[in-house]
Amino acid sequence: MARHLRDLDLLLDALTTPSPAEDSPWRVNLPTARRVVGQLRVAVWAEDASCPVDRKTANALPTVEQALASASADVRRTVGPVGFADCLRLFR
C-alpha cells in the first residue's frame, strides 16, 4: 500500500477525514506507534483470487517479509477473516 509509514498515515487521513459537506462528520484518530521493528507483528495477506497482486509486487514481497523477520518482527502469512469478494459485498 505504501513505501513508508508516513504514507500510510496520509492514506488513513484521506480515507477517514470527513467531507466538509457531511452533516455528521466522523474521524479516526489512532495513536502514533513508536515501536522498533522487532516489536511489530506483521500479517501478510498476499493472495486472494478476487484481488490479485501484480507480479512485481508478488516477487518483492518475500524480500520484504525476510527483511522484517531478520529484524525480529513476527511475520505471518495469513488470509483475511473474510474473503475479499465477501468484503466487497459487505461494503456495498
mmCIF file with all atom_site columns, C-alpha atoms in Angstrom:
data_model
loop_
_atom_site.group_PDB
_atom_site.id
_atom_site.type_symbol
_atom_site.label_atom_id
_atom_site.label_alt_id
_atom_site.label_comp_id
_atom_site.label_asym_id
_atom_site.label_entity_id
_atom_site.label_seq_id
_atom_site.pdbx_PDB_ins_code
_atom_site.Cartn_x
_atom_site.Cartn_y
_atom_site.Cartn_z
_atom_site.occupancy
_atom_site.B_iso_or_equiv
_atom_site.pdbx_formal_charge
_atom_site.auth_seq_id
_atom_site.auth_comp_id
_atom_site.auth_asym_id
_atom_site.auth_atom_id
_atom_site.pdbx_PDB_model_num
ATOM 1  C CA . MET A 1 1  ? 0.000   0.000   0.000   1.00 0.00 ? 1  MET A CA 1
ATOM 2  C CA . ALA A 1 2  ? 2.871   2.349   0.685   1.00 0.00 ? 2  ALA A CA 1
ATOM 3  C CA . ARG A 1 3  ? 6.630   2.600   0.787   1.00 0.00 ? 3  ARG A CA 1
ATOM 4  C CA . HIS A 1 4  ? 6.746   4.301   4.178   1.00 0.00 ? 4  HIS A CA 1
ATOM 5  C CA . LEU A 1 5  ? 4.662   4.505   7.326   1.00 0.00 ? 5  LEU A CA 1
ATOM 6  C CA . ARG A 1 6  ? 4.188   8.257   6.804   1.00 0.00 ? 6  ARG A CA 1
ATOM 7  C CA . ASP A 1 7  ? 2.425   7.473   3.519   1.00 0.00 ? 7  ASP A CA 1
ATOM 8  C CA . LEU A 1 8  ? 0.042   5.084   5.265   1.00 0.00 ? 8  LEU A CA 1
ATOM 9  C CA . ASP A 1 9  ? -0.733  7.799   7.797   1.00 0.00 ? 9  ASP A CA 1
ATOM 10 C CA . LEU A 1 10 ? -1.611  10.173  4.943   1.00 0.00 ? 10 LEU A CA 1
ATOM 11 C CA . LEU A 1 11 ? -3.748  7.474   3.329   1.00 0.00 ? 11 LEU A CA 1
ATOM 12 C CA . LEU A 1 12 ? -5.648  6.865   6.566   1.00 0.00 ? 12 LEU A CA 1
ATOM 13 C CA . ASP A 1 13 ? -6.277  10.613  6.856   1.00 0.00 ? 13 ASP A CA 1
ATOM 14 C CA . ALA A 1 14 ? -7.549  10.768  3.278   1.00 0.00 ? 14 ALA A CA 1
ATOM 15 C CA . LEU A 1 15 ? -9.874  7.817   3.803   1.00 0.00 ? 15 LEU A CA 1
ATOM 16 C CA . THR A 1 16 ? -11.271 8.851   7.170   1.00 0.00 ? 16 THR A CA 1
ATOM 17 C CA . THR A 1 17 ? -11.371 12.655  7.179   1.00 0.00 ? 17 THR A CA 1
ATOM 18 C CA . PRO A 1 18 ? -14.959 13.807  6.815   1.00 0.00 ? 18 PRO A CA 1
ATOM 19 C CA . SER A 1 19 ? -16.095 15.866  3.866   1.00 0.00 ? 19 SER A CA 1
ATOM 20 C CA . PRO A 1 20 ? -16.984 19.468  4.776   1.00 0.00 ? 20 PRO A CA 1
ATOM 21 C CA . ALA A 1 21 ? -20.460 18.815  3.336   1.00 0.00 ? 21 ALA A CA 1
ATOM 22 C CA . GLU A 1 22 ? -21.221 15.941  5.711   1.00 0.00 ? 22 GLU A CA 1
ATOM 23 C CA . ASP A 1 23 ? -23.911 16.563  8.292   1.00 0.00 ? 23 ASP A CA 1
ATOM 24 C CA . SER A 1 24 ? -22.453 14.154  10.837  1.00 0.00 ? 24 SER A CA 1
ATOM 25 C CA . PRO A 1 25 ? -18.702 14.042  10.308  1.00 0.00 ? 25 PRO A CA 1
ATOM 26 C CA . TRP A 1 26 ? -16.551 11.365  11.924  1.00 0.00 ? 26 TRP A CA 1
ATOM 27 C CA . ARG A 1 27 ? -12.840 10.823  12.194  1.00 0.00 ? 27 ARG A CA 1
ATOM 28 C CA . VAL A 1 28 ? -10.475 8.015   13.144  1.00 0.00 ? 28 VAL A CA 1
ATOM 29 C CA . ASN A 1 29 ? -7.644  9.057   15.431  1.00 0.00 ? 29 ASN A CA 1
ATOM 30 C CA . LEU A 1 30 ? -5.089  6.355   16.030  1.00 0.00 ? 30 LEU A CA 1
ATOM 31 C CA . PRO A 1 31 ? -2.204  6.813   18.436  1.00 0.00 ? 31 PRO A CA 1
ATOM 32 C CA . THR A 1 32 ? 1.198   7.197   16.845  1.00 0.00 ? 32 THR A CA 1
ATOM 33 C CA . ALA A 1 33 ? 3.038   3.942   17.376  1.00 0.00 ? 33 ALA A CA 1
ATOM 34 C CA . ARG A 1 34 ? 6.680   4.227   18.330  1.00 0.00 ? 34 ARG A CA 1
ATOM 35 C CA . ARG A 1 35 ? 7.985   0.691   18.178  1.00 0.00 ? 35 ARG A CA 1
ATOM 36 C CA . VAL A 1 36 ? 11.176  -0.777  16.876  1.00 0.00 ? 36 VAL A CA 1
ATOM 37 C CA . VAL A 1 37 ? 10.731  -3.218  14.018  1.00 0.00 ? 37 VAL A CA 1
ATOM 38 C CA . GLY A 1 38 ? 11.486  -6.176  16.282  1.00 0.00 ? 38 GLY A CA 1
ATOM 39 C CA . GLN A 1 39 ? 8.350   -5.447  18.313  1.00 0.00 ? 39 GLN A CA 1
ATOM 40 C CA . LEU A 1 40 ? 6.000   -5.498  15.311  1.00 0.00 ? 40 LEU A CA 1
ATOM 41 C CA . ARG A 1 41 ? 3.537   -8.235  14.399  1.00 0.00 ? 41 ARG A CA 1
ATOM 42 C CA . VAL A 1 42 ? 3.015   -8.197  10.635  1.00 0.00 ? 42 VAL A CA 1
ATOM 43 C CA . ALA A 1 43 ? 0.239   -10.113 8.880   1.00 0.00 ? 43 ALA A CA 1
ATOM 44 C CA . VAL A 1 44 ? 0.742   -10.641 5.165   1.00 0.00 ? 44 VAL A CA 1
ATOM 45 C CA . TRP A 1 45 ? -2.469  -11.264 3.216   1.00 0.00 ? 45 TRP A CA 1
ATOM 46 C CA . ALA A 1 46 ? -0.932  -11.566 -0.218  1.00 0.00 ? 46 ALA A CA 1
ATOM 47 C CA . GLU A 1 47 ? -3.207  -13.904 -2.101  1.00 0.00 ? 47 GLU A CA 1
ATOM 48 C CA . ASP A 1 48 ? -6.895  -13.618 -2.826  1.00 0.00 ? 48 ASP A CA 1
ATOM 49 C CA . ALA A 1 49 ? -8.444  -14.716 -6.110  1.00 0.00 ? 49 ALA A CA 1
ATOM 50 C CA . SER A 1 50 ? -10.757 -11.687 -6.037  1.00 0.00 ? 50 SER A CA 1
ATOM 51 C CA . CYS A 1 51 ? -7.903  -9.228  -5.636  1.00 0.00 ? 51 CYS A CA 1
ATOM 52 C CA . PRO A 1 52 ? -4.768  -10.448 -7.425  1.00 0.00 ? 52 PRO A CA 1
ATOM 53 C CA . VAL A 1 53 ? -1.407  -8.847  -6.704  1.00 0.00 ? 53 VAL A CA 1
ATOM 54 C CA . ASP A 1 54 ? 0.699   -7.829  -9.704  1.00 0.00 ? 54 ASP A CA 1
ATOM 55 C CA . ARG A 1 55 ? 3.776   -9.941  -10.447 1.00 0.00 ? 55 ARG A CA 1
ATOM 56 C CA . LYS A 1 56 ? 6.289   -7.234  -9.438  1.00 0.00 ? 56 LYS A CA 1
ATOM 57 C CA . THR A 1 57 ? 4.685   -6.872  -6.015  1.00 0.00 ? 57 THR A CA 1
ATOM 58 C CA . ALA A 1 58 ? 4.354   -10.628 -5.553  1.00 0.00 ? 58 ALA A CA 1
ATOM 59 C CA . ASN A 1 59 ? 8.035   -11.079 -6.394  1.00 0.00 ? 59 ASN A CA 1
ATOM 60 C CA . ALA A 1 60 ? 9.133   -8.332  -3.979  1.00 0.00 ? 60 ALA A CA 1
ATOM 61 C CA . LEU A 1 61 ? 7.027   -9.476  -1.032  1.00 0.00 ? 61 LEU A CA 1
ATOM 62 C CA . PRO A 1 62 ? 9.257   -12.374 0.144   1.00 0.00 ? 62 PRO A CA 1
ATOM 63 C CA . THR A 1 63 ? 12.192  -9.946  0.316   1.00 0.00 ? 63 THR A CA 1
ATOM 64 C CA . VAL A 1 64 ? 10.178  -7.565  2.474   1.00 0.00 ? 64 VAL A CA 1
ATOM 65 C CA . GLU A 1 65 ? 8.990   -10.412 4.702   1.00 0.00 ? 65 GLU A CA 1
ATOM 66 C CA . GLN A 1 66 ? 12.558  -11.675 5.121   1.00 0.00 ? 66 GLN A CA 1
ATOM 67 C CA . ALA A 1 67 ? 13.862  -8.206  5.946   1.00 0.00 ? 67 ALA A CA 1
ATOM 68 C CA . LEU A 1 68 ? 11.193  -7.765  8.628   1.00 0.00 ? 68 LEU A CA 1
ATOM 69 C CA . ALA A 1 69 ? 11.795  -11.251 10.035  1.00 0.00 ? 69 ALA A CA 1
ATOM 70 C CA . SER A 1 70 ? 15.570  -10.601 10.083  1.00 0.00 ? 70 SER A CA 1
ATOM 71 C CA . ALA A 1 71 ? 14.857  -7.523  12.205  1.00 0.00 ? 71 ALA A CA 1
ATOM 72 C CA . SER A 1 72 ? 12.955  -9.812  14.630  1.00 0.00 ? 72 SER A CA 1
ATOM 73 C CA . ALA A 1 73 ? 9.445   -8.794  13.572  1.00 0.00 ? 73 ALA A CA 1
ATOM 74 C CA . ASP A 1 74 ? 6.817   -11.525 13.911  1.00 0.00 ? 74 ASP A CA 1
ATOM 75 C CA . VAL A 1 75 ? 5.799   -12.017 10.247  1.00 0.00 ? 75 VAL A CA 1
ATOM 76 C CA . ARG A 1 76 ? 2.996   -14.416 9.340   1.00 0.00 ? 76 ARG A CA 1
ATOM 77 C CA . ARG A 1 77 ? 1.240   -15.133 6.093   1.00 0.00 ? 77 ARG A CA 1
ATOM 78 C CA . THR A 1 78 ? -2.492  -15.290 6.572   1.00 0.00 ? 78 THR A CA 1
ATOM 79 C CA . VAL A 1 79 ? -5.785  -14.815 4.828   1.00 0.00 ? 79 VAL A CA 1
ATOM 80 C CA . GLY A 1 80 ? -8.259  -12.195 5.838   1.00 0.00 ? 80 GLY A CA 1
ATOM 81 C CA . PRO A 1 81 ? -11.062 -13.076 8.240   1.00 0.00 ? 81 PRO A CA 1
ATOM 82 C CA . VAL A 1 82 ? -13.419 -12.718 5.268   1.00 0.00 ? 82 VAL A CA 1
ATOM 83 C CA . GLY A 1 83 ? -12.539 -13.250 1.606   1.00 0.00 ? 83 GLY A CA 1
ATOM 84 C CA . PHE A 1 84 ? -12.016 -10.092 -0.418  1.00 0.00 ? 84 PHE A CA 1
ATOM 85 C CA . ALA A 1 85 ? -15.120 -10.766 -2.544  1.00 0.00 ? 85 ALA A CA 1
ATOM 86 C CA . ASP A 1 86 ? -17.184 -11.043 0.655   1.00 0.00 ? 86 ASP A CA 1
ATOM 87 C CA . CYS A 1 87 ? -15.634 -7.802  1.929   1.00 0.00 ? 87 CYS A CA 1
ATOM 88 C CA . LEU A 1 88 ? -16.727 -6.019  -1.247  1.00 0.00 ? 88 LEU A CA 1
ATOM 89 C CA . ARG A 1 89 ? -20.222 -7.446  -0.928  1.00 0.00 ? 89 ARG A CA 1
ATOM 90 C CA . LEU A 1 90 ? -20.419 -6.269  2.683   1.00 0.00 ? 90 LEU A CA 1
ATOM 91 C CA . PHE A 1 91 ? -19.084 -2.850  1.713   1.00 0.00 ? 91 PHE A CA 1
ATOM 92 C CA . ARG A 1 92 ? -21.715 -2.411  -0.984  1.00 0.00 ? 92 ARG A CA 1
#
